[in-house]
């Protein structure tokens, strides 16, 4: 018998009643508990995670359906969001919903182990893959920007990138500072969305942190969710706080309201050189994601609306100035790296010819993990009960007692991470580990140790799911940085393997024209069907990372291919 959770018939709540309760724009709320509203848990999982992306605890701007990353949306219009909800509530187990750049466009006949939702976002024929063409289509209501996990319904708030950021900072510490970031100052720009993970990741890694953002509301949100310790509008106060903490070896985080370029310029004038320097402003979108130097937020909004091309040019020049200061601090000794927002490319367009003398974070710190099939494994408790996440944390610690790095991470996360929306967790796991974890989670559901099914997904930033020459695939050993066959193969492998929903996007992380990437989510509902799908998908997904890097000539990946029987 595969029935594992109590469920009410879908007919007990009408579609209209459900929408009024959970999806009455702009107020979106994911249902919680074991009760079923859709016709099956596969559709219910997609429904809950779609609404979780848009709930005010998670989304940057529910009014505009923006989840994170400037204009990264979960649906194209409020009408499209409503229609997605209606269709998910009524979708059968032998149907799959098609979503084209945030708009539901049809259903196709499939089967019970096929994905319930097939999503494509922001994809353009290469010759037309520019921000200008995309923005023209967007203004006409023909497209939306899906970012990475915004349009694939598996964004889990700032925690979603937290461990990846922590792993990056920790790797920087291992390579440059003998594994000890105490008495080290880390400076960065951007505390919205993905950048908001930086302060907590830095302090968890042991560093003293200063983050700068022009928008005070973004900093306040990090305070409210306990990702940040202190906030100030005063540069001098910020410097006193972080320099005193650095001297004492205290891992505190300070958010400073200001322009990151101005702050770096002042640091140079004051002779203050951070130990580590990076940036996570939304520079991937020069019009909607970056505020030009010298503009208030309101002045920037007005210019963005009245003259977007002039705005873009001012952004590019500001990025060139910003990167120029980063380069000077690098020359003075800061360990400086690009954190994947395409800042270097736009700075070069704005007039900084040496922008790419700053290296990217993937070739510097993350590629060895990718060669092991490791990446950002994440899961959500559809019950809405934080206790279910505690149960999964403890179960993973028992499953992998030798993985002390993972156990340390989970214990810190239990203590320090505040949930946003449905309780979720992220934990970097590699080839072999992901499949074991997925089957374990399914058993927890089957045995009633958690109160409702769990969904397992990941960031698109993973070992084998992205082609992004200025980020995930920068500096590949064989020069295959721009080959995007790999994310397409990842998409097809996870679709045929039985993921619960899949997605293929263009432009996430670094902007239109610069990346293509695939996402997947798979359900653990305690059924035998889920066991089969979990086993296939959580094998295939990290295997693509090993295949991709082994093919590029990385010896570690080739060794892992042999270890896991992936050689052909």
Coordinates of C-alpha atoms in Angstrom, one line a residue:
X1 CA 0.0 0.0 0.0
X2 CA 1.5 3.4 -1.1
X3 CA -0.9 5.7 0.7
X4 CA 1.2 7.4 3.5
X5 CA -0.5 10.6 4.5
X6 CA -4.0 11.7 5.4
X7 CA -5.7 13.6 2.6
X8 CA -9.0 15.3 2.1
X9 CA -10.6 15.0 -1.3
X10 CA -9.7 17.8 -3.7
X11 CA -13.4 18.6 -4.1
X12 CA -13.8 19.5 -0.4
X13 CA -12.4 23.0 -1.2
X14 CA -13.3 24.7 -4.4
X15 CA -10.7 26.2 -6.6
X16 CA -12.1 29.7 -5.9
X17 CA -12.0 29.1 -2.1
X18 CA -8.4 27.9 -2.4
X19 CA -7.4 31.0 -4.3
X20 CA -9.1 33.3 -1.9
X21 CA -7.2 31.7 1.0
X22 CA -3.8 31.0 -0.5
X23 CA -3.4 32.9 -3.8
X24 CA -5.3 36.2 -3.6
X25 CA -2.8 38.5 -5.3
X26 CA -0.5 39.9 -3.9
X27 CA -0.9 37.7 -0.8
X28 CA 0.4 34.2 -1.4
X29 CA 0.6 31.5 1.2
X30 CA 1.7 27.9 0.8
X31 CA -0.7 25.4 2.4
X32 CA 0.8 23.5 5.3
X33 CA 0.1 20.1 6.9
X34 CA -0.9 16.7 5.5
X35 CA -4.1 17.6 3.8
X36 CA -4.2 17.4 0.0
X37 CA -5.7 20.1 -2.1
X38 CA -4.6 19.0 -5.5
X39 CA -5.4 15.6 -7.0
X40 CA -2.0 14.1 -6.1
X41 CA 1.1 14.9 -4.0
X42 CA 3.2 15.6 -7.1
X43 CA 0.9 18.5 -8.2
X44 CA 0.4 19.5 -4.5
X45 CA 4.2 19.8 -4.1
X46 CA 4.6 22.0 -7.1
X47 CA 1.6 24.1 -6.0
X48 CA 3.0 24.6 -2.5
X49 CA 6.5 25.5 -3.7
X50 CA 5.2 27.9 -6.3
X51 CA 3.2 29.7 -3.6
X52 CA 6.2 29.5 -1.2
X53 CA 8.3 31.3 -3.8
X54 CA 5.8 34.2 -3.8
X55 CA 5.0 34.4 -0.1
X56 CA 6.1 37.7 1.6
X57 CA 8.5 35.9 3.9
X58 CA 10.5 34.7 0.8
X59 CA 9.8 37.0 -2.2
X60 CA 11.4 40.4 -2.6
X61 CA 8.2 41.9 -4.2
X62 CA 5.1 39.7 -4.3
X63 CA 3.1 42.6 -5.9
X64 CA 5.2 42.2 -9.0
X65 CA 5.7 38.4 -8.6
X66 CA 9.5 39.1 -8.2
X67 CA 11.2 36.5 -6.1
X68 CA 14.8 37.7 -6.1
X69 CA 17.6 39.0 -8.4
X70 CA 16.1 42.3 -9.6
X71 CA 13.3 41.0 -11.8
X72 CA 13.4 37.2 -11.3
X73 CA 9.8 36.2 -11.3
X74 CA 7.8 33.0 -10.5
X75 CA 5.0 33.9 -12.9
X76 CA 4.6 36.4 -15.7
X77 CA 1.4 38.2 -14.5
X78 CA -1.1 37.9 -11.6
X79 CA -3.5 36.3 -14.1
X80 CA -0.9 33.7 -15.0
X81 CA -0.2 33.0 -11.4
X82 CA -3.9 32.4 -10.8
X83 CA -4.1 30.1 -13.8
X84 CA -1.1 28.1 -12.7
X85 CA -2.8 27.5 -9.3
X86 CA -6.1 26.5 -11.0
X87 CA -4.3 24.0 -13.3
X88 CA -2.2 22.5 -10.5
X89 CA -5.2 21.9 -8.4
X90 CA -6.9 19.9 -11.2
X91 CA -3.9 18.3 -12.9
X92 CA -4.2 14.5 -13.3
X93 CA -1.3 12.0 -12.7
X94 CA -1.1 11.3 -16.4
X95 CA -0.8 15.0 -17.4
X96 CA 2.0 17.5 -17.4
X97 CA 1.6 21.3 -17.3
X98 CA 3.6 23.4 -19.7
X99 CA 4.8 26.8 -18.5
X100 CA 6.4 29.2 -21.0
X101 CA 8.2 32.1 -19.3
X102 CA 5.8 32.2 -16.4
X103 CA 2.7 31.6 -18.5
X104 CA 0.8 28.3 -18.5
X105 CA 0.2 27.4 -22.1
X106 CA -1.1 23.9 -22.1
X107 CA -1.1 20.3 -20.8
X108 CA 0.3 17.2 -22.4
X109 CA -0.4 13.5 -22.0
X110 CA 2.3 11.8 -20.0
X111 CA 2.3 9.2 -17.2
X112 CA 2.6 8.9 -13.4
X113 CA 6.4 8.9 -13.3
X114 CA 6.8 11.8 -15.7
X115 CA 7.3 15.4 -14.4
X116 CA 4.0 17.1 -13.5
X117 CA 5.3 20.5 -14.7
X118 CA 7.7 21.3 -17.6
X119 CA 9.1 24.9 -17.4
X120 CA 11.1 27.0 -19.9
X121 CA 12.0 30.5 -18.9
X122 CA 13.6 33.4 -20.8
X123 CA 15.0 31.3 -23.6
X124 CA 16.0 33.2 -26.8
X125 CA 17.5 32.1 -30.1
X126 CA 21.3 32.9 -29.7
X127 CA 21.4 35.8 -32.2
X128 CA 18.6 37.6 -30.3
X129 CA 19.8 36.7 -26.8
X130 CA 20.4 40.2 -25.6
X131 CA 19.0 42.3 -22.8
X132 CA 17.6 44.7 -25.4
X133 CA 15.6 42.1 -27.2
X134 CA 14.5 40.5 -23.9
X135 CA 13.4 43.8 -22.4
X136 CA 11.4 44.6 -25.6
X137 CA 9.6 41.3 -25.3
X138 CA 9.1 41.7 -21.5
X139 CA 7.6 45.2 -22.0
X140 CA 5.1 43.7 -24.4
X141 CA 4.1 41.0 -22.0
X142 CA 5.7 38.2 -24.0
X143 CA 8.4 37.0 -21.6
X144 CA 9.6 37.1 -18.0
X145 CA 13.1 36.6 -16.4
X146 CA 13.1 33.4 -14.5
X147 CA 16.5 33.9 -12.8
X148 CA 17.5 30.4 -11.5
X149 CA 15.2 29.2 -8.8
X150 CA 12.6 32.0 -9.0
X151 CA 11.0 30.7 -12.2
X152 CA 11.5 27.1 -11.3
X153 CA 9.7 27.3 -7.9
X154 CA 12.5 26.1 -5.6
X155 CA 13.8 29.3 -4.1
X156 CA 14.0 28.8 -0.4
X157 CA 14.9 32.3 0.7
X158 CA 18.4 33.4 1.6
X159 CA 19.3 30.0 3.0
X160 CA 19.2 28.7 -0.6
X161 CA 22.7 30.0 -1.3
X162 CA 23.9 30.1 2.2
X163 CA 26.0 26.9 2.2
X164 CA 27.4 27.6 -1.2
X165 CA 28.5 31.0 0.0
X166 CA 29.9 29.4 3.2
X167 CA 31.8 26.8 1.2
X168 CA 33.3 29.5 -1.0
X169 CA 34.4 31.6 1.9
X170 CA 35.8 28.5 3.7
X171 CA 37.7 27.4 0.6
X172 CA 39.2 30.9 0.3
X173 CA 40.3 30.5 4.0
X174 CA 41.8 27.1 3.3
X175 CA 43.8 28.3 0.3
X176 CA 44.9 31.7 1.5
X177 CA 44.7 31.8 5.3
X178 CA 45.6 28.3 6.6
X179 CA 41.9 27.5 7.1
X180 CA 41.4 30.2 9.7
X181 CA 39.3 33.3 8.9
X182 CA 39.5 34.8 12.4
X183 CA 41.1 38.2 12.4
X184 CA 40.2 38.5 8.7
X185 CA 37.9 41.2 7.2
X186 CA 35.6 40.3 4.3
X187 CA 34.0 43.2 2.4
X188 CA 31.3 42.9 -0.3
X189 CA 28.5 44.8 -2.0
X190 CA 24.9 43.6 -2.3
X191 CA 22.7 42.3 0.5
X192 CA 19.5 41.6 -1.4
X193 CA 18.3 38.1 -2.4
X194 CA 21.2 35.8 -2.9
X195 CA 23.7 38.4 -1.6
X196 CA 21.9 38.4 1.7
X197 CA 23.4 35.1 2.6
X198 CA 26.9 36.6 2.7
X199 CA 27.0 38.0 6.2
X200 CA 25.9 34.8 7.9
X201 CA 28.1 32.6 5.7
X202 CA 31.1 34.8 6.5
X203 CA 30.6 34.7 10.3
X204 CA 29.9 30.9 10.2
X205 CA 33.2 30.6 8.4
X206 CA 34.8 32.7 11.2
X207 CA 35.4 36.1 9.4
X208 CA 34.5 39.6 10.3
X209 CA 32.1 41.0 7.7
X210 CA 31.2 44.3 6.1
X211 CA 28.4 44.3 3.5
X212 CA 27.3 47.5 1.7
X213 CA 23.9 48.0 0.0
X214 CA 22.3 51.2 -1.2
X215 CA 18.8 50.0 -0.2
X216 CA 18.3 50.0 3.6
X217 CA 15.2 47.7 3.3
X218 CA 17.4 44.9 2.1
X219 CA 19.7 45.3 5.1
X220 CA 16.8 45.5 7.5
X221 CA 15.4 42.2 6.1
X222 CA 18.8 40.5 6.8
X223 CA 18.6 41.8 10.4
X224 CA 15.0 40.5 10.8
X225 CA 16.0 37.0 9.6
X226 CA 19.1 37.0 11.7
X227 CA 21.5 36.8 8.8
X228 CA 23.1 40.1 9.9
X229 CA 24.2 41.4 13.3
X230 CA 24.3 45.2 13.0
X231 CA 23.2 47.9 10.6
X232 CA 24.5 51.5 10.2
X233 CA 24.2 54.4 7.8
X234 CA 27.6 55.8 9.0
X235 CA 30.8 54.7 7.2
X236 CA 33.0 55.7 10.2
X237 CA 30.9 53.7 12.6
X238 CA 31.0 50.7 10.3
X239 CA 34.8 50.9 10.2
X240 CA 35.1 51.2 13.9
X241 CA 32.9 48.1 14.4
X242 CA 34.5 45.8 11.9
X243 CA 38.1 46.8 12.6
X244 CA 37.7 46.4 16.3
X245 CA 36.0 43.0 15.7
X246 CA 38.8 42.0 13.3
X247 CA 41.5 42.8 15.9
X248 CA 39.7 40.7 18.5
X249 CA 39.0 37.8 16.1
X250 CA 35.2 38.2 16.5
X251 CA 32.9 36.9 13.8
X252 CA 30.4 39.7 13.5
X253 CA 28.6 41.1 10.5
X254 CA 27.8 44.8 9.8
X255 CA 25.5 46.1 7.1
X256 CA 26.3 49.6 5.8
X257 CA 23.8 51.6 3.8
X258 CA 25.7 53.2 1.0
X259 CA 27.2 52.9 -2.5
X260 CA 29.7 50.1 -2.7
X261 CA 32.0 52.1 -5.0
X262 CA 32.0 55.1 -2.7
X263 CA 32.8 52.9 0.3
X264 CA 35.7 51.1 -1.5
X265 CA 37.1 54.5 -2.6
X266 CA 37.0 55.8 1.0
X267 CA 38.7 52.6 2.2
X268 CA 41.5 53.2 -0.3
X269 CA 41.8 56.8 0.9
X270 CA 41.9 55.6 4.5
X271 CA 44.5 52.9 3.8
X272 CA 42.1 50.1 4.8
X273 CA 42.7 46.9 2.8
X274 CA 40.2 44.0 3.4
X275 CA 41.6 40.5 3.5
X276 CA 38.8 39.3 1.2
X277 CA 36.9 41.3 -1.3
X278 CA 34.0 40.3 -3.6
X279 CA 30.6 41.5 -4.7
X280 CA 27.0 40.2 -5.0
X281 CA 25.1 43.3 -6.2
X282 CA 22.5 42.4 -8.9
X283 CA 25.0 43.6 -11.6
X284 CA 23.8 40.9 -14.0
X285 CA 21.0 43.3 -14.9
X286 CA 22.4 46.8 -15.5
X287 CA 19.0 48.4 -15.7
X288 CA 16.9 46.7 -13.0
X289 CA 19.6 45.3 -10.7
X290 CA 22.2 48.0 -10.2
X291 CA 22.0 51.6 -8.9
X292 CA 24.4 54.0 -10.6
X293 CA 26.8 56.0 -8.5
X294 CA 25.4 59.3 -7.3
X295 CA 21.7 58.3 -7.6
X296 CA 19.3 57.9 -4.7
X297 CA 16.9 55.0 -5.0
X298 CA 14.1 57.3 -6.1
X299 CA 16.2 59.1 -8.7
X300 CA 17.3 55.8 -10.0
X301 CA 13.7 54.6 -10.3
X302 CA 12.7 57.8 -12.2
X303 CA 15.6 57.5 -14.7
X304 CA 15.0 53.8 -15.2
X305 CA 11.5 54.6 -16.3
X306 CA 12.2 57.7 -18.3
X307 CA 15.4 56.7 -20.1
X308 CA 16.4 53.1 -19.6
X309 CA 19.3 53.4 -22.1
X310 CA 20.8 56.4 -20.3
X311 CA 20.4 54.5 -17.1
X312 CA 22.2 51.4 -18.5
X313 CA 25.1 53.5 -19.6
X314 CA 25.4 55.1 -16.2
X315 CA 25.3 51.7 -14.6
X316 CA 28.1 50.4 -16.8
X317 CA 30.3 53.4 -16.0
X318 CA 29.6 52.9 -12.3
X319 CA 30.5 49.3 -12.5
X320 CA 33.8 50.2 -14.2
X321 CA 34.5 52.6 -11.4
X322 CA 33.5 50.0 -8.8
X323 CA 35.7 47.3 -10.4
X324 CA 38.6 49.8 -10.7
X325 CA 38.6 50.2 -6.9
X326 CA 38.4 46.4 -6.5
X327 CA 41.5 46.0 -8.7
X328 CA 43.4 48.6 -6.7
X329 CA 42.5 46.8 -3.5
X330 CA 43.6 43.5 -5.1
X331 CA 46.9 45.1 -5.9
X332 CA 47.2 46.1 -2.3
X333 CA 46.7 42.5 -1.1
X334 CA 43.0 41.8 -0.9
X335 CA 42.0 38.3 -2.1
X336 CA 39.6 39.5 -4.6
X337 CA 37.1 37.4 -6.7
X338 CA 34.1 37.8 -8.8
X339 CA 31.0 36.1 -7.3
X340 CA 29.2 35.3 -10.5
X341 CA 27.0 38.4 -11.1
X342 CA 28.7 39.4 -14.4
X343 CA 30.1 42.5 -12.8
X344 CA 33.4 42.1 -14.7
X345 CA 31.8 41.9 -18.2
X346 CA 29.7 45.0 -17.6
X347 CA 32.6 46.9 -16.0
X348 CA 34.7 46.1 -19.1
X349 CA 31.8 47.4 -21.3
X350 CA 31.8 50.5 -19.1
X351 CA 35.5 51.2 -19.7
X352 CA 37.5 49.1 -17.2
X353 CA 39.9 47.2 -19.5
X354 CA 41.4 45.1 -16.8
X355 CA 38.2 43.8 -15.2
X356 CA 39.0 40.2 -15.9
X357 CA 42.2 40.3 -13.9
X358 CA 39.8 39.5 -11.1
X359 CA 39.2 35.7 -11.1
X360 CA 35.8 34.0 -10.8
X361 CA 34.8 32.1 -7.7
X362 CA 34.1 28.8 -9.4
X363 CA 37.6 28.2 -10.9
X364 CA 39.2 29.6 -7.8
X365 CA 37.3 27.7 -5.1
X366 CA 34.4 25.5 -6.3
X367 CA 35.5 23.4 -9.2
X368 CA 37.1 20.6 -7.1
X369 CA 33.7 20.0 -5.4
X370 CA 32.0 19.9 -8.9
X371 CA 34.5 17.2 -9.9
X372 CA 33.1 15.1 -7.1
X373 CA 29.5 15.6 -8.2
X374 CA 28.9 17.9 -5.1
X375 CA 26.4 20.7 -5.1
X376 CA 23.6 22.4 -3.4
X377 CA 21.1 19.6 -2.4
X378 CA 18.1 21.2 -0.7
X379 CA 14.8 20.1 0.6
X380 CA 11.5 21.6 2.0
X381 CA 9.1 20.2 4.5
X382 CA 5.6 20.5 3.0
X383 CA 4.1 20.1 6.4
X384 CA 5.3 23.5 7.3
X385 CA 6.6 22.1 10.6
X386 CA 10.2 23.0 11.5
X387 CA 10.4 19.7 13.5
X388 CA 10.3 17.8 10.2
X389 CA 13.6 19.6 9.2
X390 CA 15.1 18.7 12.6
X391 CA 14.2 15.1 11.9
X392 CA 15.8 15.1 8.5
X393 CA 18.9 16.8 9.9
X394 CA 19.4 14.1 12.5
X395 CA 18.7 11.3 10.0
X396 CA 21.4 12.7 7.7
X397 CA 23.9 12.8 10.6
X398 CA 23.2 9.2 11.3
X399 CA 23.4 8.2 7.6
X400 CA 26.7 9.9 7.1
X401 CA 28.5 9.7 10.5
X402 CA 31.9 10.0 8.8
X403 CA 31.0 13.3 7.0
X404 CA 32.1 15.6 9.8
X405 CA 32.1 18.7 7.5
X406 CA 28.4 18.1 6.8
X407 CA 27.5 17.4 10.4
X408 CA 29.2 20.6 11.5
X409 CA 27.3 22.5 8.8
X410 CA 23.9 21.0 9.9
X411 CA 24.6 21.8 13.6
X412 CA 25.4 25.4 12.8
X413 CA 22.4 25.7 10.5
X414 CA 20.1 24.3 13.2
X415 CA 21.3 27.0 15.6
X416 CA 21.7 30.0 13.3
X417 CA 19.4 29.8 10.3
X418 CA 15.9 31.3 10.4
X419 CA 13.4 29.7 8.1
X420 CA 11.6 31.8 5.5
X421 CA 8.3 30.4 4.3
X422 CA 8.1 26.6 4.4
X423 CA 10.9 25.2 6.6
X424 CA 13.8 24.2 4.3
X425 CA 17.4 23.1 4.5
X426 CA 20.3 23.0 2.2
X427 CA 23.4 20.7 2.4
X428 CA 26.0 20.1 -0.2
X429 CA 26.1 16.4 -1.0
X430 CA 27.9 14.6 -3.8
X431 CA 27.6 11.6 -6.1
X432 CA 26.1 8.6 -4.2
X433 CA 25.2 10.7 -1.2
X434 CA 22.2 12.4 -2.8
X435 CA 20.6 9.2 -3.8
X436 CA 21.0 7.7 -0.3
X437 CA 19.6 10.9 1.3
X438 CA 16.6 10.9 -1.1
X439 CA 15.7 7.3 -0.3
X440 CA 16.1 8.0 3.4
X441 CA 13.8 10.9 3.2
X442 CA 11.2 8.8 1.4
X443 CA 11.4 6.2 4.2
X444 CA 10.9 8.9 6.8
X445 CA 7.7 9.9 5.0
X446 CA 6.6 6.3 4.6
X447 CA 7.1 5.6 8.3
X448 CA 5.3 8.7 9.5
X449 CA 8.5 10.2 11.1
X450 CA 7.7 13.5 9.3
X451 CA 4.2 14.9 9.0
X452 CA 3.9 15.3 5.3
X453 CA 6.0 14.7 2.1
X454 CA 9.3 16.4 1.4
X455 CA 10.5 17.9 -1.8
X456 CA 14.1 17.7 -2.9
X457 CA 15.7 20.2 -5.3
X458 CA 18.8 22.2 -5.8
X459 CA 20.0 25.5 -7.0
X460 CA 20.7 25.6 -10.8
X461 CA 24.3 26.5 -9.7
X462 CA 25.3 22.9 -9.6
X463 CA 28.1 20.6 -10.8
X464 CA 26.5 19.6 -14.2
X465 CA 23.5 21.8 -14.9
X466 CA 24.9 25.1 -16.1
X467 CA 26.8 26.6 -19.0
X468 CA 28.0 30.0 -17.9
X469 CA 31.4 31.1 -19.2
X470 CA 31.7 33.9 -16.6
X471 CA 30.6 31.7 -13.7
X472 CA 30.1 27.9 -13.4
X473 CA 32.0 27.0 -16.5
X474 CA 34.6 29.8 -16.5
X475 CA 38.1 28.6 -17.4
X476 CA 37.3 25.0 -18.2
X477 CA 40.4 22.9 -18.7
X478 CA 39.6 22.1 -22.4
X479 CA 38.2 25.5 -23.3
X480 CA 34.6 24.3 -23.5
X481 CA 33.3 27.1 -21.3
X482 CA 30.4 28.1 -23.6
X483 CA 29.2 24.6 -24.6
X484 CA 25.6 24.4 -23.4
X485 CA 24.9 20.8 -24.5
X486 CA 25.5 19.8 -20.9
X487 CA 22.6 21.6 -19.2
X488 CA 20.3 20.3 -22.0
X489 CA 21.5 16.7 -21.3
X490 CA 20.9 17.4 -17.6
X491 CA 17.4 18.5 -18.3
X492 CA 16.7 15.4 -20.4
X493 CA 18.3 13.0 -18.0
X494 CA 16.2 14.4 -15.1
X495 CA 13.0 14.5 -17.2
X496 CA 13.4 10.9 -18.3
X497 CA 14.4 9.9 -14.8
X498 CA 11.2 11.0 -13.3
X499 CA 11.8 14.4 -11.6
X500 CA 8.5 15.9 -10.3
X501 CA 9.1 19.1 -12.2
X502 CA 12.0 20.3 -14.4
X503 CA 13.0 23.6 -15.9
X504 CA 15.4 25.1 -18.5
X505 CA 16.3 28.8 -18.2
X506 CA 18.5 31.3 -20.0
X507 CA 20.3 34.2 -18.3
X508 CA 20.1 33.3 -14.6
X509 CA 22.8 34.6 -12.3
X510 CA 24.8 36.6 -15.0
X511 CA 22.1 38.0 -17.2
X512 CA 20.6 37.5 -20.7
X513 CA 23.0 36.2 -23.2
X514 CA 25.5 34.8 -20.7
X515 CA 24.1 31.5 -19.3
X516 CA 21.9 28.5 -19.9
X517 CA 20.9 26.2 -17.0
X518 CA 18.6 23.4 -15.9
X519 CA 16.7 22.8 -12.7
X520 CA 14.9 19.9 -11.1
X521 CA 12.7 19.0 -8.1
X522 CA 11.7 15.5 -7.0
X523 CA 9.1 14.5 -4.5
X524 CA 9.5 12.1 -1.5
X525 CA 6.0 11.1 -0.6
X526 CA 6.7 7.7 0.8
X527 CA 5.5 5.7 -2.2
X528 CA 7.3 3.0 -4.2
X529 CA 6.9 5.3 -7.2
X530 CA 8.9 8.0 -5.4
X531 CA 11.6 5.4 -4.5
X532 CA 12.1 4.7 -8.2
X533 CA 12.1 8.3 -9.3
X534 CA 14.3 9.5 -6.4
X535 CA 16.8 6.7 -7.2
X536 CA 17.1 7.6 -10.9
X537 CA 17.0 11.4 -10.6
X538 CA 19.4 11.6 -7.6
X539 CA 21.9 9.4 -9.5
X540 CA 21.6 11.1 -12.8
X541 CA 21.8 14.7 -11.6
X542 CA 25.2 14.6 -9.9
X543 CA 26.5 12.0 -12.5
X544 CA 26.1 14.8 -15.1
X545 CA 28.6 16.9 -13.1
X546 CA 31.1 14.1 -13.1
X547 CA 30.6 13.3 -16.8
X548 CA 30.9 17.0 -17.7
X549 CA 34.2 17.6 -15.8
X550 CA 35.7 14.2 -16.7
X551 CA 35.1 15.0 -20.4
X552 CA 36.8 18.3 -19.9
X553 CA 39.9 16.5 -18.7
X554 CA 39.8 17.0 -14.9
X555 CA 41.7 14.1 -13.3
X556 CA 39.6 14.1 -10.1
X557 CA 36.4 13.8 -12.1
X558 CA 37.8 11.0 -14.1
X559 CA 38.8 9.2 -10.9
X560 CA 35.3 9.7 -9.6
X561 CA 33.8 8.4 -12.8
X562 CA 35.8 5.2 -12.2
X563 CA 34.8 5.1 -8.6
X564 CA 31.0 5.3 -9.3
X565 CA 31.0 3.2 -12.4
X566 CA 30.3 6.1 -14.8
X567 CA 33.0 5.3 -17.3
X568 CA 32.0 4.3 -20.8

